[in-house]
Tab-separated table of N, CA and C in Angstrom:
chain	number	residue	atom	x	y	z
A	1	UNK	N	6.932	6.911	-5.619
A	1	UNK	CA	6.648	7.943	-4.662
A	1	UNK	C	5.211	8.437	-4.808
A	2	UNK	N	4.774	8.590	-6.076
A	2	UNK	CA	3.407	9.028	-6.335
A	2	UNK	C	2.404	8.057	-5.727
A	3	UNK	N	2.726	6.781	-5.789
A	3	UNK	CA	1.833	5.752	-5.259
A	3	UNK	C	1.577	5.978	-3.771
A	4	UNK	N	2.624	6.262	-3.020
A	4	UNK	CA	2.471	6.445	-1.583
A	4	UNK	C	1.731	7.742	-1.255
A	5	UNK	N	1.959	8.768	-2.044
A	5	UNK	CA	1.226	10.020	-1.838
A	5	UNK	C	-0.261	9.819	-2.106
A	6	UNK	N	-0.578	9.074	-3.168
A	6	UNK	CA	-1.972	8.778	-3.487
A	6	UNK	C	-2.613	7.958	-2.374
A	7	UNK	N	-1.921	6.947	-1.907
A	7	UNK	CA	-2.453	6.101	-0.834
A	7	UNK	C	-2.681	6.915	0.430
A	8	UNK	N	-1.741	7.763	0.758
A	8	UNK	CA	-1.858	8.587	1.959
A	8	UNK	C	-3.065	9.514	1.859
A	9	UNK	N	-3.248	10.122	0.701
A	9	UNK	CA	-4.379	11.024	0.495
A	9	UNK	C	-5.700	10.275	0.570
A	10	UNK	N	-5.772	9.122	-0.081
A	10	UNK	CA	-7.005	8.339	-0.066
A	10	UNK	C	-7.338	7.835	1.329
A	11	UNK	N	-6.319	7.521	2.090
A	11	UNK	CA	-6.566	7.034	3.449
A	11	UNK	C	-7.015	8.144	4.390
A	12	UNK	N	-6.431	9.309	4.250
A	12	UNK	CA	-6.725	10.385	5.190
A	12	UNK	C	-8.051	11.080	4.945
A	13	UNK	N	-8.441	11.255	3.701
A	13	UNK	CA	-9.646	12.039	3.451
A	13	UNK	C	-10.896	11.423	4.070
A	14	UNK	N	-11.215	10.145	3.853
A	14	UNK	CA	-12.400	9.610	4.521
A	14	UNK	C	-12.177	9.423	6.019
A	15	UNK	N	-10.951	9.143	6.408
A	15	UNK	CA	-10.675	8.908	7.826
A	15	UNK	C	-10.933	10.164	8.644
A	16	UNK	N	-10.596	11.303	8.116
A	16	UNK	CA	-10.803	12.543	8.851
A	16	UNK	C	-12.287	12.880	8.973
A	17	UNK	N	-13.044	12.555	7.951
A	17	UNK	CA	-14.462	12.904	7.960
A	17	UNK	C	-15.291	12.009	8.872
A	18	UNK	N	-14.938	10.732	8.953
A	18	UNK	CA	-15.777	9.776	9.671
A	18	UNK	C	-15.035	9.016	10.756
A	19	UNK	N	-14.009	9.584	11.328
A	19	UNK	CA	-13.163	8.857	12.271
A	19	UNK	C	-13.948	8.280	13.440
A	20	UNK	N	-14.918	8.999	13.969
A	20	UNK	CA	-15.654	8.525	15.140
A	20	UNK	C	-16.729	7.507	14.800
A	21	UNK	N	-17.220	7.508	13.566
A	21	UNK	CA	-18.351	6.671	13.192
A	21	UNK	C	-17.958	5.381	12.489
A	22	UNK	N	-16.682	5.080	12.385
A	22	UNK	CA	-16.245	3.912	11.619
A	22	UNK	C	-16.527	2.615	12.354
A	23	UNK	N	-17.044	1.673	11.597
A	23	UNK	CA	-17.238	0.320	12.112
A	23	UNK	C	-16.168	-0.562	11.479
A	24	UNK	N	-15.974	-1.782	11.967
A	24	UNK	CA	-15.013	-2.686	11.324
A	24	UNK	C	-15.340	-2.914	9.844
A	25	UNK	N	-16.627	-2.980	9.530
A	25	UNK	CA	-17.035	-3.145	8.130
A	25	UNK	C	-16.583	-1.947	7.298
A	26	UNK	N	-16.876	-0.738	7.784
A	26	UNK	CA	-16.505	0.471	7.044
A	26	UNK	C	-15.003	0.538	6.803
A	27	UNK	N	-14.233	0.195	7.818
A	27	UNK	CA	-12.777	0.220	7.692
A	27	UNK	C	-12.309	-0.800	6.662
A	28	UNK	N	-12.855	-2.011	6.718
A	28	UNK	CA	-12.454	-3.054	5.765
A	28	UNK	C	-12.800	-2.654	4.338
A	29	UNK	N	-13.986	-2.106	4.134
A	29	UNK	CA	-14.389	-1.673	2.791
A	29	UNK	C	-13.496	-0.543	2.297
A	30	UNK	N	-13.183	0.381	3.172
A	30	UNK	CA	-12.319	1.500	2.788
A	30	UNK	C	-10.969	0.993	2.283
A	31	UNK	N	-10.374	0.070	3.019
A	31	UNK	CA	-9.080	-0.468	2.606
A	31	UNK	C	-9.202	-1.332	1.358
A	32	UNK	N	-10.272	-2.108	1.251
A	32	UNK	CA	-10.469	-2.936	0.059
A	32	UNK	C	-10.544	-2.057	-1.183
A	33	UNK	N	-11.334	-1.009	-1.110
A	33	UNK	CA	-11.472	-0.115	-2.257
A	33	UNK	C	-10.174	0.627	-2.547
A	34	UNK	N	-9.457	1.004	-1.505
A	34	UNK	CA	-8.176	1.682	-1.688
A	34	UNK	C	-7.199	0.797	-2.456
A	35	UNK	N	-7.008	-0.432	-1.980
A	35	UNK	CA	-6.052	-1.317	-2.639
A	35	UNK	C	-6.519	-1.718	-4.031
A	36	UNK	N	-7.818	-1.875	-4.221
A	36	UNK	CA	-8.343	-2.185	-5.549
A	36	UNK	C	-8.033	-1.035	-6.506
A	37	UNK	N	-8.251	0.198	-6.062
A	37	UNK	CA	-7.960	1.369	-6.892
A	37	UNK	C	-6.466	1.529	-7.146
A	38	UNK	N	-5.647	1.252	-6.138
A	38	UNK	CA	-4.196	1.347	-6.342
A	38	UNK	C	-3.735	0.356	-7.406
A	39	UNK	N	-4.255	-0.866	-7.348
A	39	UNK	CA	-3.906	-1.857	-8.365
A	39	UNK	C	-4.310	-1.394	-9.750
A	40	UNK	N	-5.529	-0.858	-9.869
A	40	UNK	CA	-6.000	-0.359	-11.162
A	40	UNK	C	-5.148	0.808	-11.648
A	41	UNK	N	-4.781	1.701	-10.738
A	41	UNK	CA	-3.955	2.855	-11.103
A	41	UNK	C	-2.577	2.409	-11.575
A	42	UNK	N	-2.003	1.445	-10.877
A	42	UNK	CA	-0.694	0.935	-11.297
A	42	UNK	C	-0.779	0.279	-12.665
A	43	UNK	N	-1.857	-0.460	-12.926
A	43	UNK	CA	-2.016	-1.089	-14.235
A	43	UNK	C	-2.141	-0.028	-15.327
A	44	UNK	N	-2.841	1.051	-15.037
A	44	UNK	CA	-2.941	2.152	-15.994
A	44	UNK	C	-1.558	2.735	-16.270
A	45	UNK	N	-0.753	2.870	-15.217
A	45	UNK	CA	0.615	3.356	-15.389
A	45	UNK	C	1.463	2.410	-16.218
A	46	UNK	N	1.289	1.111	-16.000
A	46	UNK	CA	2.018	0.109	-16.784
A	46	UNK	C	1.634	0.237	-18.249
A	47	UNK	N	0.348	0.362	-18.530
A	47	UNK	CA	-0.109	0.498	-19.914
A	47	UNK	C	0.481	1.741	-20.564
A	48	UNK	N	0.502	2.840	-19.823
A	48	UNK	CA	1.059	4.082	-20.364
A	48	UNK	C	2.549	3.931	-20.644
A	49	UNK	N	3.265	3.273	-19.739
A	49	UNK	CA	4.700	3.063	-19.961
A	49	UNK	C	4.945	2.183	-21.178
A	50	UNK	N	4.140	1.139	-21.333
A	50	UNK	CA	4.306	0.263	-22.493
A	50	UNK	C	3.983	0.996	-23.786
A	51	UNK	N	2.996	1.888	-23.751
A	51	UNK	CA	2.650	2.673	-24.938
A	51	UNK	C	3.784	3.595	-25.357
A	52	UNK	N	4.616	4.003	-24.403
A	52	UNK	CA	5.730	4.892	-24.734
A	52	UNK	C	6.988	4.120	-25.086
A	53	UNK	N	6.897	2.796	-25.118
A	53	UNK	CA	8.038	1.986	-25.522
A	53	UNK	C	8.948	1.556	-24.394
A	54	UNK	N	8.498	1.643	-23.168
A	54	UNK	CA	9.318	1.207	-22.033
A	54	UNK	C	9.521	-0.297	-22.090
A	55	UNK	N	10.622	-0.744	-21.505
A	55	UNK	CA	10.881	-2.181	-21.507
A	55	UNK	C	10.363	-2.816	-20.217
A	56	UNK	N	10.474	-4.139	-20.161
A	56	UNK	CA	9.919	-4.901	-19.037
A	56	UNK	C	10.532	-4.498	-17.701
A	57	UNK	N	11.803	-4.148	-17.703
A	57	UNK	CA	12.458	-3.783	-16.442
A	57	UNK	C	11.800	-2.562	-15.801
A	58	UNK	N	11.213	-1.708	-16.624
A	58	UNK	CA	10.562	-0.510	-16.093
A	58	UNK	C	9.151	-0.781	-15.585
A	59	UNK	N	8.452	-1.735	-16.202
A	59	UNK	CA	7.044	-1.941	-15.849
A	59	UNK	C	6.803	-3.121	-14.916
A	60	UNK	N	7.725	-4.052	-14.853
A	60	UNK	CA	7.508	-5.255	-14.040
A	60	UNK	C	7.307	-4.957	-12.557
A	61	UNK	N	8.065	-4.057	-11.949
A	61	UNK	CA	7.809	-3.767	-10.529
A	61	UNK	C	6.409	-3.190	-10.284
A	62	UNK	N	5.926	-2.340	-11.193
A	62	UNK	CA	4.584	-1.782	-11.033
A	62	UNK	C	3.520	-2.858	-11.206
A	63	UNK	N	3.728	-3.751	-12.155
A	63	UNK	CA	2.775	-4.842	-12.367
A	63	UNK	C	2.744	-5.763	-11.156
A	64	UNK	N	3.901	-6.045	-10.605
A	64	UNK	CA	3.966	-6.878	-9.404
A	64	UNK	C	3.254	-6.194	-8.232
A	65	UNK	N	3.446	-4.899	-8.083
A	65	UNK	CA	2.763	-4.155	-7.019
A	65	UNK	C	1.253	-4.165	-7.210
A	66	UNK	N	0.801	-4.066	-8.450
A	66	UNK	CA	-0.643	-4.114	-8.720
A	66	UNK	C	-1.222	-5.452	-8.282
A	67	UNK	N	-0.518	-6.540	-8.584
A	67	UNK	CA	-0.975	-7.875	-8.182
A	67	UNK	C	-1.072	-7.962	-6.659
A	68	UNK	N	-0.066	-7.463	-5.974
A	68	UNK	CA	-0.072	-7.479	-4.501
A	68	UNK	C	-1.252	-6.667	-3.967
A	69	UNK	N	-1.494	-5.502	-4.563
A	69	UNK	CA	-2.601	-4.653	-4.105
A	69	UNK	C	-3.954	-5.326	-4.318
A	70	UNK	N	-4.144	-5.985	-5.457
A	70	UNK	CA	-5.420	-6.671	-5.697
A	70	UNK	C	-5.618	-7.824	-4.714
A	71	UNK	N	-4.549	-8.524	-4.386
A	71	UNK	CA	-4.665	-9.595	-3.390
A	71	UNK	C	-5.009	-9.025	-2.010
A	72	UNK	N	-4.418	-7.881	-1.670
A	72	UNK	CA	-4.765	-7.228	-0.400
A	72	UNK	C	-6.236	-6.819	-0.409
A	73	UNK	N	-6.696	-6.281	-1.519
A	73	UNK	CA	-8.105	-5.873	-1.627
A	73	UNK	C	-9.020	-7.062	-1.382
A	74	UNK	N	-8.693	-8.205	-1.971
A	74	UNK	CA	-9.517	-9.404	-1.783
A	74	UNK	C	-9.590	-9.781	-0.308
A	75	UNK	N	-8.486	-9.690	0.392
A	75	UNK	CA	-8.473	-9.994	1.819
A	75	UNK	C	-9.342	-9.043	2.622
A	76	UNK	N	-9.331	-7.773	2.245
A	76	UNK	CA	-10.177	-6.807	2.951
A	76	UNK	C	-11.658	-7.007	2.627
A	77	UNK	N	-11.965	-7.447	1.396
A	77	UNK	CA	-13.367	-7.777	1.098
A	77	UNK	C	-13.818	-8.941	1.984
A	78	UNK	N	-12.937	-9.916	2.195
A	78	UNK	CA	-13.263	-11.021	3.110
A	78	UNK	C	-13.492	-10.509	4.529
A	79	UNK	N	-12.650	-9.584	4.967
A	79	UNK	CA	-12.827	-9.015	6.309
A	79	UNK	C	-14.155	-8.273	6.423
A	80	UNK	N	-14.539	-7.583	5.362
A	80	UNK	CA	-15.818	-6.861	5.383
A	80	UNK	C	-16.980	-7.839	5.523
A	81	UNK	N	-16.902	-8.961	4.816
A	81	UNK	CA	-17.971	-9.960	4.929
A	81	UNK	C	-18.032	-10.542	6.334
A	82	UNK	N	-16.878	-10.705	6.956
A	82	UNK	CA	-16.816	-11.315	8.285
A	82	UNK	C	-17.138	-10.326	9.407
A	83	UNK	N	-17.135	-9.039	9.095
A	83	UNK	CA	-17.386	-8.026	10.132
A	83	UNK	C	-18.812	-8.153	10.658
A	84	UNK	N	-18.972	-7.981	11.956
A	84	UNK	CA	-20.330	-8.057	12.516
A	84	UNK	C	-21.206	-6.931	11.970
A	85	UNK	N	-22.465	-7.243	11.787
A	85	UNK	CA	-23.399	-6.227	11.302
A	85	UNK	C	-23.605	-5.179	12.392
A	86	UNK	N	-23.624	-3.928	11.971
A	86	UNK	CA	-23.743	-2.817	12.907
A	86	UNK	C	-24.690	-1.788	12.292
A	87	UNK	N	-25.552	-1.222	13.087
A	87	UNK	CA	-26.497	-0.214	12.586
A	87	UNK	C	-25.778	1.008	12.034
A	88	UNK	N	-24.540	1.223	12.444
A	88	UNK	CA	-23.774	2.385	11.977
A	88	UNK	C	-22.979	2.119	10.703
A	89	UNK	N	-23.051	0.893	10.154
A	89	UNK	CA	-22.359	0.610	8.895
A	89	UNK	C	-22.874	1.571	7.831
A	90	UNK	N	-21.942	2.144	7.085
A	90	UNK	CA	-22.329	3.078	6.032
A	90	UNK	C	-22.597	2.298	4.757
A	91	UNK	N	-23.852	2.219	4.366
A	91	UNK	CA	-24.251	1.577	3.108
A	91	UNK	C	-23.656	0.184	2.967
A	92	UNK	N	-23.930	-0.678	3.913
A	92	UNK	CA	-23.398	-2.038	3.881
A	92	UNK	C	-23.924	-2.769	2.655
A	93	UNK	N	-23.010	-3.374	1.906
A	93	UNK	CA	-23.363	-4.145	0.718
A	93	UNK	C	-23.723	-5.560	1.123
A	94	UNK	N	-24.475	-6.214	0.262
A	94	UNK	CA	-24.803	-7.612	0.526
A	94	UNK	C	-23.542	-8.457	0.370
A	95	UNK	N	-23.571	-9.635	0.975
A	95	UNK	CA	-22.413	-10.521	0.858
A	95	UNK	C	-22.152	-10.906	-0.595
A	96	UNK	N	-23.201	-11.037	-1.407
A	96	UNK	CA	-23.000	-11.396	-2.818
A	96	UNK	C	-22.230	-10.300	-3.560
A	97	UNK	N	-22.524	-9.055	-3.253
A	97	UNK	CA	-21.796	-7.943	-3.882
A	97	UNK	C	-20.328	-7.989	-3.461
A	98	UNK	N	-20.092	-8.256	-2.185
A	98	UNK	CA	-18.713	-8.328	-1.688
A	98	UNK	C	-17.978	-9.533	-2.270
A	99	UNK	N	-18.684	-10.649	-2.426
A	99	UNK	CA	-18.071	-11.835	-3.038
A	99	UNK	C	-17.684	-11.523	-4.476
A	100	UNK	N	-18.570	-10.861	-5.217
A	100	UNK	CA	-18.255	-10.484	-6.599
A	100	UNK	C	-17.055	-9.542	-6.654
A	101	UNK	N	-17.003	-8.572	-5.755
A	101	UNK	CA	-15.876	-7.629	-5.725
A	101	UNK	C	-14.580	-8.364	-5.404
A	102	UNK	N	-14.640	-9.271	-4.412
A	102	UNK	CA	-13.458	-10.048	-4.045
A	102	UNK	C	-13.001	-10.916	-5.213
A	103	UNK	N	-13.946	-11.616	-5.839
A	103	UNK	CA	-13.597	-12.494	-6.952
A	103	UNK	C	-13.009	-11.714	-8.119
A	104	UNK	N	-13.528	-10.507	-8.371
A	104	UNK	CA	-12.986	-9.691	-9.455
A	104	UNK	C	-11.572	-9.225	-9.121
A	105	UNK	N	-11.334	-8.854	-7.866
A	105	UNK	CA	-9.978	-8.467	-7.453
A	105	UNK	C	-9.022	-9.647	-7.612
A	106	UNK	N	-9.479	-10.842	-7.230
A	106	UNK	CA	-8.637	-12.036	-7.384
A	106	UNK	C	-8.398	-12.371	-8.852
A	107	UNK	N	-9.410	-12.149	-9.695
A	107	UNK	CA	-9.243	-12.399	-11.129
A	107	UNK	C	-8.208	-11.441	-11.715
A	108	UNK	N	-8.285	-10.161	-11.319
A	108	UNK	CA	-7.292	-9.193	-11.800
A	108	UNK	C	-5.899	-9.573	-11.312
A	109	UNK	N	-5.802	-10.019	-10.060
A	109	UNK	CA	-4.505	-10.426	-9.516
A	109	UNK	C	-3.961	-11.633	-10.266
A	110	UNK	N	-4.822	-12.596	-10.545
A	110	UNK	CA	-4.398	-13.804	-11.253
A	110	UNK	C	-3.927	-13.475	-12.671
A	111	UNK	N	-4.696	-12.646	-13.360
A	111	UNK	CA	-4.319	-12.265	-14.715
A	111	UNK	C	-3.045	-11.416	-14.706
A	112	UNK	N	-2.938	-10.514	-13.749
A	112	UNK	CA	-1.719	-9.710	-13.626
A	112	UNK	C	-0.506	-10.573	-13.341
A	113	UNK	N	-0.666	-11.572	-12.482
A	113	UNK	CA	0.437	-12.486	-12.167
A	113	UNK	C	0.828	-13.287	-13.405
A	114	UNK	N	-0.173	-13.736	-14.177
A	114	UNK	CA	0.115	-14.505	-15.394
A	114	UNK	C	0.920	-13.651	-16.373
A	115	UNK	N	0.501	-12.413	-16.561
A	115	UNK	CA	1.213	-11.510	-17.472
A	115	UNK	C	2.609	-11.221	-16.931
A	116	UNK	N	2.707	-10.983	-15.634
A	116	UNK	CA	4.005	-10.726	-15.010
A	116	UNK	C	4.938	-11.911	-15.211
A	117	UNK	N	4.464	-13.101	-14.910
A	117	UNK	CA	5.317	-14.285	-15.017
A	117	UNK	C	5.727	-14.570	-16.454
A	118	UNK	N	4.835	-14.296	-17.399
A	118	UNK	CA	5.149	-14.545	-18.805
A	118	UNK	C	6.158	-13.543	-19.356
A	119	UNK	N	6.130	-12.325	-18.842
A	119	UNK	CA	6.963	-11.274	-19.425
A	119	UNK	C	8.080	-10.766	-18.535
A	120	UNK	N	7.977	-11.010	-17.239
A	120	UNK	CA	8.923	-10.391	-16.321
A	120	UNK	C	9.831	-11.390	-15.615
A	121	UNK	N	9.487	-12.647	-15.632
A	121	UNK	CA	10.275	-13.635	-14.892
A	121	UNK	C	11.754	-13.599	-15.267
A	122	UNK	N	12.087	-13.489	-16.559
A	122	UNK	CA	13.514	-13.465	-16.889
A	122	UNK	C	14.196	-12.130	-16.593
A	123	UNK	N	13.438	-11.120	-16.237
A	123	UNK	CA	14.010	-9.793	-15.997
A	123	UNK	C	14.593	-9.743	-14.596
A	124	UNK	N	15.852	-9.349	-14.503
A	124	UNK	CA	16.498	-9.191	-13.198
A	124	UNK	C	16.431	-7.738	-12.779
A	125	UNK	N	16.325	-7.541	-11.493
A	125	UNK	CA	16.343	-6.176	-10.961
A	125	UNK	C	17.727	-5.582	-11.177
A	126	UNK	N	17.790	-4.274	-11.431
A	126	UNK	CA	19.098	-3.646	-11.621
A	126	UNK	C	19.932	-3.737	-10.346
A	127	UNK	N	21.229	-3.941	-10.527
A	127	UNK	CA	22.140	-4.050	-9.374
A	127	UNK	C	22.464	-2.707	-8.799
């Protein structure tokens, strides 16, 4: 539930401030950063749960969600690169910066998936 409240807050705050001035690039970057941050936040939550002695059944869904969020972020970084250049883009990054951000999101997703598959594959969801 906290995850959705955080996402809703992150989506609304910049949207309300710049709703009229948004370009496709700005929108793609906003979503890329949102999903990247959500993945990082979920991983932090997983680490905290593991530190308190939680078992795999408690952390595997969050780890899986983090992987999904990082993959979504990578897709939005691709959309930002593909967006047409516009004079109204807010602080447009170079394609190399976006490629690095996308690749890092994909690396986190790949590593998260590897950890998930190694530790969570045998775990069944509660009935």
